[in-house]
Amino acid sequence: MNDELLMHAGIQIAEEIGARAIVSFTRPCTCQSKVPLIWVQDLKLDILRDLTMYEIVSVCEHHMLDAAVQIYLTKRFEEGTVVAVFQYAVLIFDLERVRNFVDLTSYEDIVDKDVMYSVLKLAMEIAVEGREGRKIGTAFIIGDAAAIASHSHQAILNPYLGHPAALRDIKNRENWESVKEFAQLDGIFIVDKSGMIATAGSYMDVNAKDVHLPGGLGGRHRATAAITAVMPAVGVTVSESGGLVRVFRDGACTITIRSDIRISG
């Protein structure tokens, strides 16, 4: 079916049900809509043409959940419905499913929700962009900065030492370029509960022998899991190899987010 015809159908449905947005997995077009349009970039779904309708719906729902996580993090849509337009299907998706998958309020006893939003969005950008043409991995440990630092040592001189709070606030996007630059260093970032970056290039001095993680996850993930097991802290890692962003708490991975789903609009 023609992509533009599917988009018109999706727009009509979205306007009738009062959807928060239309999420298109088709090629961008010049369709006019009263409902905001969000385009999913660089995702090839040619496989759909060879599937049964049941398989198409299953694949579409999977990709829509990944895209909805991005919408949740970037636009803070936590409730309502969106209409997803694919090459062979139009779906109505309840955003409540995303909140069940990525519920940032469940970390508020340790870290402010706005800080979690910022760290995750920054982590996603690092996963997608890398640095100087190459993929990089890094991690953020968020909690009581002094307590976390007592279980760590500096591999390098701390580049954030002595800088004013305004330049260390991870909630301020203007500070993200320096974070991305320092993400190339070995070690991790320590961030306090209010979002102030305390250190970069830190190594965790924790015993990870009792941490049980899936195969393929390296030392940075194990150290992140281990520090969250011994104290109230939240860890966010960026995988260099797979581009996945993971959240850790209580020694376990609680959220895994794909970075190859990108949205615009």
mmCIF file of C-alpha atoms in Angstrom:
data_model
loop_
_atom_site.group_PDB
_atom_site.id
_atom_site.type_symbol
_atom_site.label_atom_id
_atom_site.label_comp_id
_atom_site.label_asym_id
_atom_site.label_seq_id
_atom_site.Cartn_x
_atom_site.Cartn_y
_atom_site.Cartn_z
ATOM 1 C CA MET A 1 0.000 0.000 0.000
ATOM 2 C CA ASN A 2 1.180 3.532 -0.795
ATOM 3 C CA ASP A 3 2.924 5.190 2.163
ATOM 4 C CA GLU A 4 1.027 8.442 1.663
ATOM 5 C CA LEU A 5 -2.330 6.661 1.728
ATOM 6 C CA LEU A 6 -1.341 4.952 4.979
ATOM 7 C CA MET A 7 -0.267 8.287 6.432
ATOM 8 C CA HIS A 8 -3.615 9.861 5.535
ATOM 9 C CA ALA A 9 -5.378 6.926 7.201
ATOM 10 C CA GLY A 10 -3.200 7.283 10.285
ATOM 11 C CA ILE A 11 -3.852 11.032 10.452
ATOM 12 C CA GLN A 12 -7.612 10.507 10.209
ATOM 13 C CA ILE A 13 -7.562 7.914 12.999
ATOM 14 C CA ALA A 14 -5.314 10.076 15.188
ATOM 15 C CA GLU A 15 -7.561 13.121 14.843
ATOM 16 C CA GLU A 16 -10.696 11.061 15.564
ATOM 17 C CA ILE A 17 -9.332 9.518 18.777
ATOM 18 C CA GLY A 18 -7.420 12.569 20.009
ATOM 19 C CA ALA A 19 -3.986 10.920 19.837
ATOM 20 C CA ARG A 20 -0.946 12.655 21.359
ATOM 21 C CA ALA A 21 1.072 12.104 18.182
ATOM 22 C CA ILE A 22 1.431 10.147 14.953
ATOM 23 C CA VAL A 23 4.605 8.060 14.772
ATOM 24 C CA SER A 24 5.571 7.244 11.197
ATOM 25 C CA PHE A 25 7.904 4.399 10.227
ATOM 26 C CA THR A 26 7.407 5.247 6.529
ATOM 27 C CA ARG A 27 9.289 7.656 4.288
ATOM 28 C CA PRO A 28 8.704 11.312 5.276
ATOM 29 C CA CYS A 29 6.000 13.071 3.252
ATOM 30 C CA THR A 30 4.321 16.491 3.227
ATOM 31 C CA CYS A 31 1.069 15.343 4.850
ATOM 32 C CA GLN A 32 -0.828 17.980 6.809
ATOM 33 C CA SER A 33 -1.977 16.984 10.279
ATOM 34 C CA LYS A 34 -3.473 18.687 13.330
ATOM 35 C CA VAL A 35 -1.786 15.972 15.415
ATOM 36 C CA PRO A 36 2.019 16.285 15.851
ATOM 37 C CA LEU A 37 4.036 14.083 13.482
ATOM 38 C CA ILE A 38 7.066 12.133 14.715
ATOM 39 C CA TRP A 39 9.291 10.392 12.189
ATOM 40 C CA VAL A 40 11.400 7.326 12.986
ATOM 41 C CA GLN A 41 14.754 7.619 11.225
ATOM 42 C CA ASP A 42 17.116 5.081 9.657
ATOM 43 C CA LEU A 43 15.070 1.995 10.529
ATOM 44 C CA LYS A 44 14.756 -0.484 7.652
ATOM 45 C CA LEU A 45 11.636 -2.640 7.815
ATOM 46 C CA ASP A 46 11.770 -4.361 4.405
ATOM 47 C CA ILE A 47 11.427 -7.672 6.255
ATOM 48 C CA LEU A 48 7.733 -6.933 6.786
ATOM 49 C CA ARG A 49 6.793 -7.771 3.195
ATOM 50 C CA ASP A 50 7.699 -11.436 3.728
ATOM 51 C CA LEU A 51 5.752 -11.919 6.981
ATOM 52 C CA THR A 52 2.233 -13.000 7.818
ATOM 53 C CA MET A 53 -0.127 -10.359 9.198
ATOM 54 C CA TYR A 54 0.261 -11.766 12.719
ATOM 55 C CA GLU A 55 4.056 -11.542 12.392
ATOM 56 C CA ILE A 56 3.819 -8.011 10.951
ATOM 57 C CA VAL A 57 1.761 -6.811 13.925
ATOM 58 C CA SER A 58 4.177 -8.451 16.364
ATOM 59 C CA VAL A 59 7.240 -6.825 14.747
ATOM 60 C CA CYS A 60 5.484 -3.461 14.512
ATOM 61 C CA GLU A 61 4.490 -3.546 18.187
ATOM 62 C CA HIS A 62 8.100 -4.333 19.145
ATOM 63 C CA HIS A 63 9.495 -1.401 17.158
ATOM 64 C CA MET A 64 6.740 0.910 18.374
ATOM 65 C CA LEU A 65 7.632 0.128 21.990
ATOM 66 C CA ASP A 66 11.270 1.041 21.285
ATOM 67 C CA ALA A 67 10.194 4.268 19.567
ATOM 68 C CA ALA A 68 7.777 5.077 22.400
ATOM 69 C CA VAL A 69 10.663 4.842 24.879
ATOM 70 C CA GLN A 70 12.440 7.555 22.874
ATOM 71 C CA ILE A 71 9.270 9.657 22.870
ATOM 72 C CA TYR A 72 8.920 9.163 26.615
ATOM 73 C CA LEU A 73 12.499 10.329 27.221
ATOM 74 C CA THR A 74 12.616 13.227 24.763
ATOM 75 C CA LYS A 75 9.058 14.573 24.873
ATOM 76 C CA ARG A 76 7.952 13.226 28.257
ATOM 77 C CA PHE A 77 4.752 11.706 26.881
ATOM 78 C CA GLU A 78 3.751 9.442 29.767
ATOM 79 C CA GLU A 79 0.086 8.782 29.011
ATOM 80 C CA GLY A 80 -2.451 8.819 26.198
ATOM 81 C CA THR A 81 -2.263 7.129 22.820
ATOM 82 C CA VAL A 82 -0.216 7.496 19.658
ATOM 83 C CA VAL A 83 -0.973 6.188 16.183
ATOM 84 C CA ALA A 84 1.885 4.279 14.530
ATOM 85 C CA VAL A 85 2.021 4.112 10.732
ATOM 86 C CA PHE A 86 4.033 1.307 9.138
ATOM 87 C CA GLN A 87 4.302 0.186 5.504
ATOM 88 C CA TYR A 88 1.724 -2.555 6.010
ATOM 89 C CA ALA A 89 -0.153 -1.623 9.174
ATOM 90 C CA VAL A 90 -1.563 1.204 11.284
ATOM 91 C CA LEU A 91 -1.509 0.603 15.059
ATOM 92 C CA ILE A 92 -2.945 2.437 18.053
ATOM 93 C CA PHE A 93 -0.425 2.319 20.901
ATOM 94 C CA ASP A 94 -1.133 3.063 24.572
ATOM 95 C CA LEU A 95 1.737 5.010 26.136
ATOM 96 C CA GLU A 96 0.950 3.443 29.497
ATOM 97 C CA ARG A 97 2.875 0.403 28.222
ATOM 98 C CA VAL A 98 6.037 2.512 28.083
ATOM 99 C CA ARG A 99 5.628 3.761 31.623
ATOM 100 C CA ASN A 100 5.416 0.151 32.738
ATOM 101 C CA PHE A 101 8.667 -0.530 30.853
ATOM 102 C CA VAL A 102 10.596 2.661 31.736
ATOM 103 C CA ASP A 103 9.140 3.995 34.978
ATOM 104 C CA LEU A 104 11.562 6.686 36.117
ATOM 105 C CA THR A 105 9.466 7.379 39.211
ATOM 106 C CA SER A 106 10.692 4.048 40.608
ATOM 107 C CA TYR A 107 14.156 5.606 41.064
ATOM 108 C CA GLU A 108 13.002 8.791 42.796
ATOM 109 C CA ASP A 109 13.962 7.505 46.244
ATOM 110 C CA ILE A 110 17.581 7.775 45.035
ATOM 111 C CA VAL A 111 17.643 10.407 42.299
ATOM 112 C CA ASP A 112 15.354 13.158 41.055
ATOM 113 C CA LYS A 113 13.279 12.261 37.997
ATOM 114 C CA ASP A 114 14.607 15.247 36.007
ATOM 115 C CA VAL A 115 18.156 14.016 36.578
ATOM 116 C CA MET A 116 17.247 10.542 35.316
ATOM 117 C CA TYR A 117 15.644 12.034 32.198
ATOM 118 C CA SER A 118 18.783 14.068 31.502
ATOM 119 C CA VAL A 119 21.263 11.247 32.096
ATOM 120 C CA LEU A 120 19.304 8.831 29.907
ATOM 121 C CA LYS A 121 18.894 11.341 27.065
ATOM 122 C CA LEU A 122 22.605 12.186 27.222
ATOM 123 C CA ALA A 123 23.502 8.486 27.306
ATOM 124 C CA MET A 124 21.348 7.882 24.226
ATOM 125 C CA GLU A 125 23.116 10.681 22.355
ATOM 126 C CA ILE A 126 26.513 9.229 23.254
ATOM 127 C CA ALA A 127 25.356 5.792 22.089
ATOM 128 C CA VAL A 128 24.142 7.176 18.741
ATOM 129 C CA GLU A 129 26.840 9.766 18.008
ATOM 130 C CA GLY A 130 29.969 8.260 19.532
ATOM 131 C CA ARG A 131 32.905 10.627 19.320
ATOM 132 C CA GLU A 132 35.231 11.537 16.463
ATOM 133 C CA GLY A 133 33.714 8.908 14.213
ATOM 134 C CA ARG A 134 33.943 5.961 16.596
ATOM 135 C CA LYS A 135 31.655 4.300 19.099
ATOM 136 C CA ILE A 136 32.438 4.840 22.765
ATOM 137 C CA GLY A 137 31.233 3.314 26.019
ATOM 138 C CA THR A 138 30.822 5.035 29.362
ATOM 139 C CA ALA A 139 28.827 4.931 32.586
ATOM 140 C CA PHE A 140 27.190 7.261 35.082
ATOM 141 C CA ILE A 141 26.764 6.381 38.770
ATOM 142 C CA ILE A 142 24.118 8.572 40.425
ATOM 143 C CA GLY A 143 23.517 8.925 44.157
ATOM 144 C CA ASP A 144 25.365 10.218 47.201
ATOM 145 C CA ALA A 145 28.523 11.419 45.433
ATOM 146 C CA ALA A 146 30.732 11.311 48.551
ATOM 147 C CA ALA A 147 29.636 7.770 49.410
ATOM 148 C CA ILE A 148 30.191 6.578 45.840
ATOM 149 C CA ALA A 149 33.594 8.293 45.689
ATOM 150 C CA SER A 150 34.644 6.461 48.855
ATOM 151 C CA HIS A 151 34.409 3.243 46.816
ATOM 152 C CA SER A 152 36.409 4.604 43.893
ATOM 153 C CA HIS A 153 39.728 6.077 42.812
ATOM 154 C CA GLN A 154 40.724 8.475 40.046
ATOM 155 C CA ALA A 155 42.491 7.057 37.020
ATOM 156 C CA ILE A 156 43.267 10.634 35.941
ATOM 157 C CA LEU A 157 43.057 14.080 37.484
ATOM 158 C CA ASN A 158 39.378 14.855 37.980
ATOM 159 C CA PRO A 159 38.479 17.333 35.200
ATOM 160 C CA TYR A 160 35.453 18.614 37.154
ATOM 161 C CA LEU A 161 37.362 19.426 40.346
ATOM 162 C CA GLY A 162 36.956 23.074 41.345
ATOM 163 C CA HIS A 163 34.461 23.969 38.622
ATOM 164 C CA PRO A 164 31.294 25.911 39.566
ATOM 165 C CA ALA A 165 27.981 24.044 39.819
ATOM 166 C CA ALA A 166 26.652 25.740 36.672
ATOM 167 C CA LEU A 167 29.289 23.960 34.587
ATOM 168 C CA ARG A 168 28.714 20.592 36.258
ATOM 169 C CA ASP A 169 24.915 20.434 36.037
ATOM 170 C CA ILE A 170 24.020 17.442 33.868
ATOM 171 C CA LYS A 171 20.466 18.795 33.470
ATOM 172 C CA ASN A 172 21.871 21.682 31.400
ATOM 173 C CA ARG A 173 22.308 20.612 27.763
ATOM 174 C CA GLU A 174 25.001 23.252 27.307
ATOM 175 C CA ASN A 175 27.262 21.064 29.464
ATOM 176 C CA TRP A 176 26.740 17.905 27.430
ATOM 177 C CA GLU A 177 29.496 18.509 24.889
ATOM 178 C CA SER A 178 32.135 18.476 27.616
ATOM 179 C CA VAL A 179 30.588 15.312 29.066
ATOM 180 C CA LYS A 180 30.740 13.661 25.639
ATOM 181 C CA GLU A 181 34.399 14.663 25.364
ATOM 182 C CA PHE A 182 35.266 13.250 28.798
ATOM 183 C CA ALA A 183 33.260 10.082 27.993
ATOM 184 C CA GLN A 184 36.213 9.025 25.845
ATOM 185 C CA LEU A 185 38.297 8.635 29.003
ATOM 186 C CA ASP A 186 38.568 5.346 30.862
ATOM 187 C CA GLY A 187 36.405 5.108 33.958
ATOM 188 C CA ILE A 188 32.983 6.473 34.826
ATOM 189 C CA PHE A 189 31.172 9.655 35.864
ATOM 190 C CA ILE A 190 29.924 10.147 39.419
ATOM 191 C CA VAL A 191 26.797 12.327 39.574
ATOM 192 C CA ASP A 192 25.091 13.479 42.765
ATOM 193 C CA LYS A 193 21.352 13.291 43.441
ATOM 194 C CA SER A 194 20.723 16.820 42.191
ATOM 195 C CA GLY A 195 22.512 16.224 38.890
ATOM 196 C CA MET A 196 25.898 17.801 39.676
ATOM 197 C CA ILE A 197 28.776 15.895 38.064
ATOM 198 C CA ALA A 198 31.340 15.222 40.780
ATOM 199 C CA THR A 199 33.985 13.301 38.836
ATOM 200 C CA ALA A 200 34.936 11.830 35.472
ATOM 201 C CA GLY A 201 37.519 9.108 34.900
ATOM 202 C CA SER A 202 36.721 7.282 38.146
ATOM 203 C CA TYR A 203 37.213 3.567 38.777
ATOM 204 C CA MET A 204 34.995 1.629 41.155
ATOM 205 C CA ASP A 205 36.790 -0.267 43.926
ATOM 206 C CA VAL A 206 34.054 -2.831 44.507
ATOM 207 C CA ASN A 207 33.996 -6.612 44.449
ATOM 208 C CA ALA A 208 31.888 -7.801 41.525
ATOM 209 C CA LYS A 209 32.203 -11.552 42.145
ATOM 210 C CA ASP A 210 28.603 -11.840 43.363
ATOM 211 C CA VAL A 211 27.187 -9.859 40.431
ATOM 212 C CA HIS A 212 25.377 -12.021 37.883
ATOM 213 C CA LEU A 213 25.002 -10.419 34.452
ATOM 214 C CA PRO A 214 24.305 -11.815 30.970
ATOM 215 C CA GLY A 215 27.325 -12.924 28.980
ATOM 216 C CA GLY A 216 29.066 -10.309 26.857
ATOM 217 C CA LEU A 217 28.843 -7.460 29.363
ATOM 218 C CA GLY A 218 32.272 -6.153 30.315
ATOM 219 C CA GLY A 219 34.001 -4.656 33.320
ATOM 220 C CA ARG A 220 32.228 -1.297 33.192
ATOM 221 C CA HIS A 221 28.840 -3.004 33.429
ATOM 222 C CA ARG A 222 29.998 -5.297 36.220
ATOM 223 C CA ALA A 223 31.432 -2.394 38.222
ATOM 224 C CA THR A 224 28.218 -0.415 37.724
ATOM 225 C CA ALA A 225 26.081 -3.326 38.876
ATOM 226 C CA ALA A 226 28.386 -3.966 41.843
ATOM 227 C CA ILE A 227 28.322 -0.396 43.200
ATOM 228 C CA THR A 228 24.511 -0.304 42.982
ATOM 229 C CA ALA A 229 24.439 -3.552 44.967
ATOM 230 C CA VAL A 230 26.391 -2.168 47.923
ATOM 231 C CA MET A 231 24.698 1.236 48.270
ATOM 232 C CA PRO A 232 21.605 3.177 47.128
ATOM 233 C CA ALA A 233 22.746 4.278 43.677
ATOM 234 C CA VAL A 234 21.527 4.129 40.088
ATOM 235 C CA GLY A 235 23.902 3.250 37.262
ATOM 236 C CA VAL A 236 23.477 4.093 33.577
ATOM 237 C CA THR A 237 25.836 2.471 31.068
ATOM 238 C CA VAL A 238 26.456 2.979 27.360
ATOM 239 C CA SER A 239 27.691 -0.135 25.573
ATOM 240 C CA GLU A 240 30.491 0.559 23.106
ATOM 241 C CA SER A 241 29.821 -2.540 21.018
ATOM 242 C CA GLY A 242 26.036 -2.716 20.839
ATOM 243 C CA GLY A 243 25.005 0.878 21.465
ATOM 244 C CA LEU A 244 22.605 -0.233 24.186
ATOM 245 C CA VAL A 245 21.842 1.959 27.190
ATOM 246 C CA ARG A 246 21.221 0.059 30.424
ATOM 247 C CA VAL A 247 20.008 1.129 33.856
ATOM 248 C CA PHE A 248 21.193 -0.702 36.985
ATOM 249 C CA ARG A 249 19.825 -0.754 40.495
ATOM 250 C CA ASP A 250 20.340 -3.154 43.411
ATOM 251 C CA GLY A 251 23.002 -5.023 41.465
ATOM 252 C CA ALA A 252 20.774 -5.855 38.502
ATOM 253 C CA CYS A 253 19.974 -4.442 35.074
ATOM 254 C CA THR A 254 16.446 -3.003 35.281
ATOM 255 C CA ILE A 255 16.075 -1.305 31.873
ATOM 256 C CA THR A 256 17.661 -1.880 28.448
ATOM 257 C CA ILE A 257 17.111 0.729 25.720
ATOM 258 C CA ARG A 258 18.050 0.460 22.045
ATOM 259 C CA SER A 259 19.836 3.445 20.524
ATOM 260 C CA ASP A 260 19.290 2.541 16.857
ATOM 261 C CA ILE A 261 15.702 3.833 17.026
ATOM 262 C CA ARG A 262 15.879 7.598 16.450
ATOM 263 C CA ILE A 263 13.022 10.046 16.159
ATOM 264 C CA SER A 264 12.546 13.560 14.835
ATOM 265 C CA GLY A 265 9.673 15.998 14.850
#
